[in-house]
Amino acid sequence: MEGVEGNAASDAVPLAKWRTDFSRAFQYYLDRSTPHPVQRWLGTLAAAAIYVLRVYYVQGFYIISYGLGIYILNLLIGFLSPKVDPELEVLDGASLPTRGSDEFKPFIRRLPEFKFWYAISKAFCVAFLMTFFSVFDVPVFWPILLCYWIVLFVLTMKRQIMHMIKYKYVPFSFGKQRYTGKQSAASSSGIKNKD
């Protein structure tokens, strides 16, 4: 009896070591990808294209695509929303600045870009794997699902945009603002100095 338990324990040790090593390697490459958002999003776009091609060629798994669309819409709302909801802040007394004399508060997302990218990437990978199991291929009339998703998207985005307008915040920044120093009169008039 002890030989069987000892054998099972010795088999579990290499499996745990492999899992730990894989987890560390995965986290290492995930950390290295952090400063490269364009490459990350291009990889996710490639995964999305592979998923769309798979669904198109199989002509099925529309319910998985619908669920994926709802999940991505939910992530998008988190990405576009501020970390602290201004509607709740009004009750506390602290709120986003509404006048030029108010203190500047930077926009902090409820769902940061990296987590947004990671969740979408995982979602496309999981959805792709689900297309290999026929149990998930529920027969549905896909145009109805598509119309319902579009209506849901439009209504949700309308509500989010109205929220942005009401509380005067923009969830996008296009990099750090750059200031240029004063230019000399010679350089601003287009005259070149010849030395």
XYZ file of N, CA and C in Angstrom:
585
model
N 0.819 -1.185 0.000
C 0.000 0.000 0.000
C 0.865 1.250 0.000
N 1.941 1.272 0.777
C 2.804 2.439 0.822
C 3.525 2.645 -0.498
N 3.833 1.555 -1.198
C 4.518 1.666 -2.489
C 3.659 2.385 -3.516
N 2.354 2.137 -3.476
C 1.455 2.787 -4.426
C 1.359 4.284 -4.119
N 1.226 4.637 -2.822
C 1.138 6.044 -2.443
C 2.448 6.768 -2.733
N 3.561 6.129 -2.476
C 4.866 6.735 -2.737
C 5.081 6.964 -4.224
N 4.615 6.033 -5.057
C 4.751 6.158 -6.500
C 3.914 7.331 -7.024
N 2.695 7.488 -6.491
C 1.823 8.590 -6.910
C 2.424 9.928 -6.495
N 3.028 9.975 -5.307
C 3.646 11.213 -4.833
C 4.863 11.564 -5.687
N 5.658 10.559 -6.080
C 6.835 10.837 -6.903
C 6.439 11.260 -8.311
N 5.281 10.794 -8.813
C 4.795 11.235 -10.118
C 4.281 12.671 -10.075
N 3.754 13.076 -8.940
C 3.204 14.426 -8.810
C 4.299 15.484 -8.735
N 5.467 15.135 -8.217
C 6.549 16.106 -8.067
C 7.035 16.612 -9.430
N 7.339 15.752 -10.408
C 7.763 16.284 -11.717
C 6.645 17.091 -12.406
N 5.405 16.682 -12.212
C 4.292 17.414 -12.801
C 4.188 18.814 -12.198
N 4.348 18.912 -10.880
C 4.308 20.222 -10.217
C 5.489 21.077 -10.650
N 6.665 20.455 -10.811
C 7.848 21.201 -11.257
C 7.630 21.700 -12.681
N 7.099 20.864 -13.557
C 6.842 21.282 -14.935
C 5.837 22.431 -14.972
N 4.803 22.314 -14.158
C 3.774 23.365 -14.117
C 4.376 24.690 -13.633
N 5.221 24.632 -12.603
C 5.869 25.826 -12.083
C 6.801 26.437 -13.128
N 7.584 25.597 -13.804
C 8.500 26.094 -14.833
C 7.730 26.718 -15.995
N 6.642 26.076 -16.400
C 5.826 26.617 -17.495
C 5.208 27.950 -17.090
N 4.709 28.022 -15.862
C 4.095 29.254 -15.373
C 5.101 30.397 -15.335
N 6.322 30.110 -14.898
C 7.364 31.137 -14.852
C 7.742 31.604 -16.255
N 7.902 30.650 -17.173
C 8.269 31.016 -18.546
C 7.159 31.839 -19.198
N 5.909 31.438 -18.979
C 4.778 32.175 -19.539
C 4.732 33.590 -18.982
N 4.924 33.738 -17.674
C 4.908 35.063 -17.046
C 6.087 35.905 -17.535
N 7.230 35.269 -17.770
C 8.400 35.991 -18.273
C 8.098 36.615 -19.634
N 7.541 35.820 -20.545
C 7.241 36.346 -21.888
C 6.080 37.333 -21.856
N 5.145 37.128 -20.959
C 4.048 38.076 -20.801
C 4.585 39.424 -20.311
N 5.502 39.390 -19.367
C 6.117 40.620 -18.865
C 6.952 41.314 -19.949
N 7.622 40.529 -20.772
C 8.433 41.120 -21.848
C 7.567 41.747 -22.926
N 6.324 41.294 -23.069
C 5.440 41.849 -24.099
C 4.764 43.141 -23.650
N 4.844 43.470 -22.381
C 4.141 44.640 -21.850
C 4.484 45.947 -22.570
N 5.747 46.254 -22.831
C 6.020 47.551 -23.477
C 5.787 47.574 -24.994
N 5.221 46.520 -25.558
C 5.014 46.443 -27.011
C 3.533 46.298 -27.353
N 2.733 47.353 -27.162
C 1.286 47.209 -27.375
C 0.895 46.960 -28.830
N 1.600 47.533 -29.774
C 1.233 47.339 -31.180
C 1.413 45.882 -31.576
N 2.532 45.291 -31.204
C 2.785 43.893 -31.535
C 1.792 42.971 -30.824
N 1.458 43.295 -29.570
C 0.482 42.487 -28.830
C -0.863 42.502 -29.537
N -1.321 43.699 -29.917
C -2.634 43.807 -30.563
C -2.634 43.194 -31.952
N -1.502 43.241 -32.659
C -1.429 42.563 -33.954
C -1.537 41.052 -33.780
N -0.916 40.519 -32.736
C -1.042 39.084 -32.443
C -2.474 38.707 -32.115
N -3.157 39.557 -31.355
C -4.558 39.293 -31.023
C -5.428 39.394 -32.270
N -5.122 40.343 -33.132
C -5.854 40.465 -34.394
C -5.665 39.217 -35.258
N -4.456 38.660 -35.257
C -4.201 37.417 -35.991
C -5.005 36.264 -35.392
N -5.054 36.176 -34.070
C -5.848 35.125 -33.415
C -7.332 35.300 -33.727
N -7.813 36.537 -33.759
C -9.214 36.802 -34.089
C -9.501 36.402 -35.533
N -8.573 36.691 -36.449
C -8.764 36.317 -37.849
C -8.814 34.805 -38.014
N -7.957 34.100 -37.289
C -7.975 32.630 -37.344
C -9.300 32.100 -36.820
N -9.804 32.683 -35.742
C -11.085 32.264 -35.185
C -12.221 32.520 -36.182
N -12.230 33.702 -36.790
C -13.292 34.039 -37.748
C -13.239 33.100 -38.948
N -12.038 32.804 -39.442
C -11.914 31.867 -40.554
C -12.405 30.477 -40.171
N -12.109 30.052 -38.967
C -12.564 28.732 -38.494
C -14.092 28.683 -38.460
N -14.724 29.703 -37.918
C -16.189 29.732 -37.835
C -16.797 29.817 -39.235
N -16.153 30.581 -40.119
C -16.670 30.725 -41.482
C -16.603 29.398 -42.243
N -15.477 28.702 -42.151
C -15.326 27.458 -42.901
C -16.135 26.310 -42.319
N -16.331 26.301 -41.016
C -17.117 25.238 -40.377
C -18.613 25.518 -40.529
N -18.971 26.792 -40.699
C -20.374 27.216 -40.801
C -21.161 26.796 -39.563
N -20.628 27.123 -38.421
C -21.296 26.773 -37.179
C -20.687 27.538 -36.018
N -21.044 27.115 -34.816
C -20.530 27.684 -33.577
C -20.875 29.163 -33.439
N -22.050 29.540 -33.914
C -22.471 30.933 -33.853
C -22.790 31.357 -32.423
N -23.237 30.420 -31.608
C -23.563 30.758 -30.223
C -22.280 31.091 -29.453
N -21.171 30.426 -29.804
C -19.882 30.753 -29.189
C -19.461 32.158 -29.622
N -19.654 32.474 -30.886
C -19.300 33.802 -31.386
C -20.145 34.881 -30.709
N -21.405 34.589 -30.495
C -22.283 35.540 -29.812
C -21.811 35.770 -28.373
N -21.498 34.690 -27.674
C -20.986 34.807 -26.304
C -19.671 35.553 -26.263
N -18.816 35.299 -27.248
C -17.542 36.013 -27.341
C -17.780 37.504 -27.565
N -18.743 37.836 -28.420
C -19.065 39.241 -28.675
C -19.586 39.943 -27.437
N -20.432 39.270 -26.670
C -20.963 39.856 -25.431
C -19.833 40.063 -24.423
N -18.929 39.081 -24.329
C -17.811 39.191 -23.405
C -16.893 40.353 -23.784
N -16.603 40.497 -25.080
C -15.748 41.590 -25.533
C -16.424 42.937 -25.294
N -17.726 43.003 -25.490
C -18.463 44.234 -25.206
C -18.365 44.595 -23.722
N -18.469 43.602 -22.868
C -18.329 43.824 -21.428
C -16.927 44.335 -21.092
N -15.904 43.750 -21.711
C -14.536 44.219 -21.488
C -14.349 45.644 -21.998
N -14.961 45.961 -23.132
C -14.843 47.298 -23.699
C -15.450 48.347 -22.779
N -16.560 48.015 -22.152
C -17.177 48.951 -21.202
C -16.238 49.199 -20.023
N -15.611 48.144 -19.521
C -14.641 48.319 -18.439
C -13.441 49.142 -18.869
N -13.021 48.975 -20.116
C -11.876 49.715 -20.643
C -12.196 51.197 -20.807
N -13.425 51.520 -21.175
C -13.815 52.909 -21.412
C -14.297 53.633 -20.153
N -14.507 52.894 -19.074
C -15.049 53.490 -17.852
C -13.935 53.918 -16.905
N -14.175 54.994 -16.141
C -13.179 55.403 -15.146
C -13.172 54.432 -13.963
N -12.032 54.369 -13.304
C -11.891 53.453 -12.170
C -12.882 53.793 -11.060
N -13.029 55.080 -10.799
C -13.980 55.540 -9.789
C -15.139 56.184 -10.540
N -16.331 55.658 -10.373
C -17.495 56.155 -11.097
C -17.872 57.545 -10.599
N -17.940 58.546 -11.497
C -18.278 59.908 -11.070
C -19.665 60.011 -10.430
N -20.599 59.156 -10.815
C -21.932 59.195 -10.204
C -21.865 58.874 -8.718
N -20.989 57.962 -8.349
C -20.831 57.611 -6.939
C -19.985 58.636 -6.199
N -19.044 59.277 -6.906
C -18.199 60.296 -6.277
C -18.992 61.525 -5.880
N -20.035 61.848 -6.634
C -20.852 63.024 -6.318
C -21.452 62.884 -4.928
N -21.799 61.661 -4.567
C -22.348 61.425 -3.239
C -21.305 61.637 -2.155
N -20.035 61.316 -2.477
C -18.956 61.467 -1.496
C -18.414 62.887 -1.427
N -18.704 63.714 -2.420
C -18.205 65.077 -2.443
C -17.022 65.252 -3.374
N -16.243 64.215 -3.623
C -15.114 64.304 -4.546
C -15.600 63.922 -5.937
N -15.195 64.687 -6.940
C -15.642 64.376 -8.291
C -14.575 64.779 -9.297
N -14.807 64.431 -10.542
C -13.909 64.836 -11.612
C -13.972 66.345 -11.762
N -12.880 66.962 -12.200
C -12.905 68.415 -12.360
C -13.877 68.822 -13.467
N -14.659 69.856 -13.203
C -15.621 70.342 -14.185
C -15.264 71.741 -14.669
N -14.429 72.460 -13.942
C -14.002 73.802 -14.316
C -12.487 73.821 -14.471
N -11.998 74.837 -15.142
C -10.556 74.962 -15.340
C -9.800 75.183 -14.039
N -10.469 75.733 -13.033
C -9.798 76.009 -11.763
C -9.752 74.775 -10.854
N -10.494 73.728 -11.206
C -10.479 72.511 -10.392
C -9.137 71.792 -10.552
N -8.845 70.964 -9.562
C -7.614 70.194 -9.586
C -7.663 69.171 -10.717
N -6.543 68.992 -11.428
C -6.464 68.016 -12.509
C -6.399 66.614 -11.927
N -7.252 65.739 -12.455
C -7.226 64.330 -12.066
C -7.100 63.517 -13.347
N -6.058 62.720 -13.472
C -5.893 61.944 -14.703
C -6.961 60.853 -14.806
N -7.249 60.466 -16.034
C -8.221 59.403 -16.263
C -7.547 58.064 -15.974
N -8.113 57.320 -15.047
C -7.614 55.990 -14.711
C -8.714 55.001 -15.063
N -8.374 54.041 -15.899
C -9.363 53.071 -16.379
C -9.731 52.053 -15.308
N -10.972 51.571 -15.399
C -11.388 50.479 -14.532
C -10.679 49.196 -14.960
N -10.491 49.016 -16.266
C -9.779 47.861 -16.809
C -8.595 48.386 -17.625
N -7.366 48.247 -17.120
C -6.199 48.771 -17.843
C -6.011 48.102 -19.206
N -5.270 48.758 -20.076
C -5.087 48.268 -21.448
C -4.481 46.878 -21.487
N -3.478 46.614 -20.658
C -2.824 45.304 -20.693
C -3.794 44.195 -20.298
N -4.562 44.419 -19.248
C -5.536 43.409 -18.819
C -6.648 43.254 -19.853
N -7.031 44.352 -20.497
C -8.012 44.322 -21.572
C -7.509 43.455 -22.722
N -6.261 43.682 -23.141
C -5.658 42.882 -24.211
C -5.557 41.406 -23.810
N -5.100 41.155 -22.604
C -4.902 39.779 -22.156
C -6.226 39.020 -22.102
N -7.279 39.667 -21.606
C -8.586 39.016 -21.514
C -9.157 38.734 -22.905
N -9.000 39.672 -23.841
C -9.500 39.440 -25.200
C -8.715 38.325 -25.874
N -7.407 38.308 -25.686
C -6.581 37.256 -26.285
C -6.969 35.883 -25.755
N -7.139 35.793 -24.434
C -7.569 34.517 -23.851
C -8.939 34.116 -24.371
N -9.846 35.085 -24.510
C -11.201 34.788 -24.973
C -11.180 34.208 -26.382
N -10.377 34.786 -27.281
C -10.305 34.251 -28.641
C -9.691 32.853 -28.651
N -8.692 32.619 -27.826
C -8.078 31.285 -27.764
C -9.055 30.246 -27.234
N -9.781 30.585 -26.178
C -10.763 29.652 -25.611
C -11.886 29.397 -26.605
N -12.371 30.450 -27.261
C -13.441 30.286 -28.250
C -12.963 29.421 -29.408
N -11.722 29.602 -29.831
C -11.167 28.776 -30.901
C -11.124 27.309 -30.499
N -10.686 27.042 -29.279
C -10.642 25.649 -28.804
C -12.041 25.047 -28.692
N -13.019 25.866 -28.330
C -14.389 25.360 -28.199
C -14.968 24.946 -29.543
N -14.453 25.494 -30.644
C -14.975 25.116 -31.962
C -14.579 23.708 -32.376
N -13.746 23.046 -31.612
C -13.370 21.675 -31.926
C -14.257 20.646 -31.224
N -15.239 21.115 -30.444
C -16.146 20.215 -29.733
C -17.559 20.437 -30.249
N -18.138 19.407 -30.803
C -19.453 19.544 -31.450
C -20.572 19.836 -30.453
N -20.349 19.598 -29.175
C -21.386 19.876 -28.184
C -21.708 21.375 -28.125
N -20.755 22.219 -28.511
C -20.970 23.659 -28.485
C -21.579 24.202 -29.775
N -21.771 23.337 -30.752
C -22.338 23.773 -32.030
C -23.864 23.668 -31.970
N -24.469 24.620 -31.284
C -25.921 24.655 -31.118
C -26.515 25.297 -32.377
N -27.477 24.638 -33.017
C -28.055 25.241 -34.231
C -28.916 26.454 -33.883
N -28.528 27.592 -34.408
C -29.267 28.843 -34.208
C -29.331 29.579 -35.535
N -30.280 30.489 -35.636
C -30.388 31.346 -36.813
C -29.508 32.554 -36.549
N -28.294 32.554 -37.105
C -27.285 33.543 -36.751
C -27.654 34.989 -37.075
N -28.458 35.295 -38.113
C -28.776 36.715 -38.335
C -29.515 37.364 -37.159
N -30.344 36.586 -36.461
C -31.037 37.131 -35.284
C -30.030 37.479 -34.194
N -29.063 36.584 -33.955
C -28.032 36.858 -32.944
C -27.209 38.082 -33.322
N -26.877 38.198 -34.594
C -26.088 39.338 -35.050
C -26.866 40.646 -34.869
N -28.130 40.655 -35.246
C -28.959 41.869 -35.079
C -29.104 42.224 -33.602
N -29.313 41.223 -32.762
C -29.451 41.480 -31.333
C -28.155 42.043 -30.758
N -27.013 41.501 -31.197
C -25.734 41.988 -30.694
C -25.496 43.423 -31.147
N -25.831 43.743 -32.385
C -25.642 45.110 -32.885
C -26.501 46.090 -32.096
N -27.763 45.723 -31.841
C -28.638 46.588 -31.043
C -28.066 46.770 -29.641
N -27.596 45.685 -29.041
C -27.004 45.746 -27.706
C -25.758 46.634 -27.709
N -24.936 46.514 -28.733
C -23.730 47.317 -28.839
C -24.076 48.804 -28.969
N -25.018 49.132 -29.845
C -25.386 50.532 -30.061
C -25.961 51.143 -28.782
N -26.855 50.425 -28.117
C -27.454 50.963 -26.892
C -26.423 51.127 -25.777
N -25.529 50.161 -25.649
C -24.507 50.227 -24.610
C -23.524 51.366 -24.878
N -23.102 51.507 -26.122
C -22.171 52.583 -26.454
C -22.839 53.956 -26.318
N -24.128 54.036 -26.652
C -24.838 55.301 -26.489
C -24.859 55.700 -25.011
N -25.139 54.739 -24.156
C -25.153 55.008 -22.719
C -23.762 55.419 -22.223
N -22.728 54.751 -22.722
C -21.362 55.062 -22.301
C -20.944 56.440 -22.787
N -21.289 56.788 -24.012
C -20.935 58.103 -24.549
C -21.682 59.205 -23.802
N -22.935 58.968 -23.471
C -23.691 59.956 -22.687
C -23.053 60.148 -21.311
N -22.552 59.071 -20.728
C -21.857 59.142 -19.443
C -20.581 59.973 -19.575
N -19.848 59.765 -20.681
C -18.627 60.538 -20.925
C -18.942 62.023 -21.082
N -20.006 62.331 -21.801
C -20.379 63.728 -22.019
C -20.837 64.369 -20.712
N -21.631 63.639 -19.948
C -22.162 64.186 -18.697
C -21.049 64.524 -17.718
N -20.060 63.642 -17.597
C -18.994 63.845 -16.613
C -17.700 64.368 -17.230
N -17.736 64.719 -18.499
C -16.641 65.392 -19.201
C -15.298 64.679 -19.053
N -15.258 63.434 -19.480
C -13.982 62.731 -19.514
C -13.807 62.047 -20.859
N -12.553 61.896 -21.251
C -12.199 61.226 -22.492
C -11.284 60.067 -22.118
N -11.663 58.845 -22.470
C -10.870 57.699 -22.035
C -9.624 57.434 -22.863
N -9.313 58.290 -23.806
C -8.147 58.062 -24.661
C -7.144 59.179 -24.497
N -5.892 58.810 -24.509
C -4.821 59.794 -24.567
C -3.893 59.329 -25.681
N -3.359 60.253 -26.389
C -2.510 59.912 -27.522
C -1.057 60.206 -27.198
N -0.603 59.689 -26.090
C 0.781 59.862 -25.691
C 0.988 61.110 -24.864
N 2.206 61.276 -24.439
C 2.572 62.416 -23.606
C 2.587 63.683 -24.451
N 2.035 64.747 -23.900
C 2.029 66.020 -24.593
C 3.445 66.567 -24.627
N 3.875 66.996 -25.799
C 5.239 67.508 -25.962
C 5.194 69.018 -26.107
N 6.088 69.663 -25.383
C 6.198 71.103 -25.440
C 7.479 71.464 -26.177
N 7.392 72.464 -27.028
C 8.592 72.924 -27.717
C 9.037 74.226 -27.070
N 10.315 74.396 -27.001
C 10.857 75.608 -26.407
C 10.685 76.793 -27.342
N 11.014 77.964 -26.853
C 10.935 79.159 -27.690
C 11.980 79.082 -28.779
N 11.567 79.455 -29.975
C 12.495 79.446 -31.095
C 13.095 80.835 -31.240
N 14.325 80.889 -31.674
C 14.963 82.200 -31.881
C 14.350 82.869 -33.104
N 14.503 84.167 -33.204
C 13.915 84.929 -34.304
C 14.482 84.481 -35.641
N 15.764 84.120 -35.677
C 16.384 83.705 -36.935
C 15.820 82.381 -37.420
N 15.638 81.452 -36.502
C 15.137 80.140 -36.912
C 13.656 80.178 -37.230
N 12.899 81.064 -36.589
C 11.476 81.123 -36.854
C 11.169 81.826 -38.180
N 12.059 82.717 -38.642
C 11.819 83.413 -39.898
C 12.344 82.627 -41.087
N 12.995 81.541 -40.843
C 13.470 80.702 -41.933
C 14.867 81.058 -42.425
N 15.546 81.962 -41.747
C 16.899 82.360 -42.146
C 17.872 81.361 -41.553
N 18.774 80.874 -42.393
C 19.758 79.909 -41.939
C 21.076 80.611 -41.727
N 21.735 80.278 -40.639
C 23.058 80.821 -40.371
C 24.079 79.998 -41.122
N 24.968 80.654 -41.839
C 26.041 79.955 -42.541
C 27.332 80.177 -41.769
N 27.892 79.109 -41.260
C 29.128 79.217 -40.489
C 30.320 78.818 -41.320
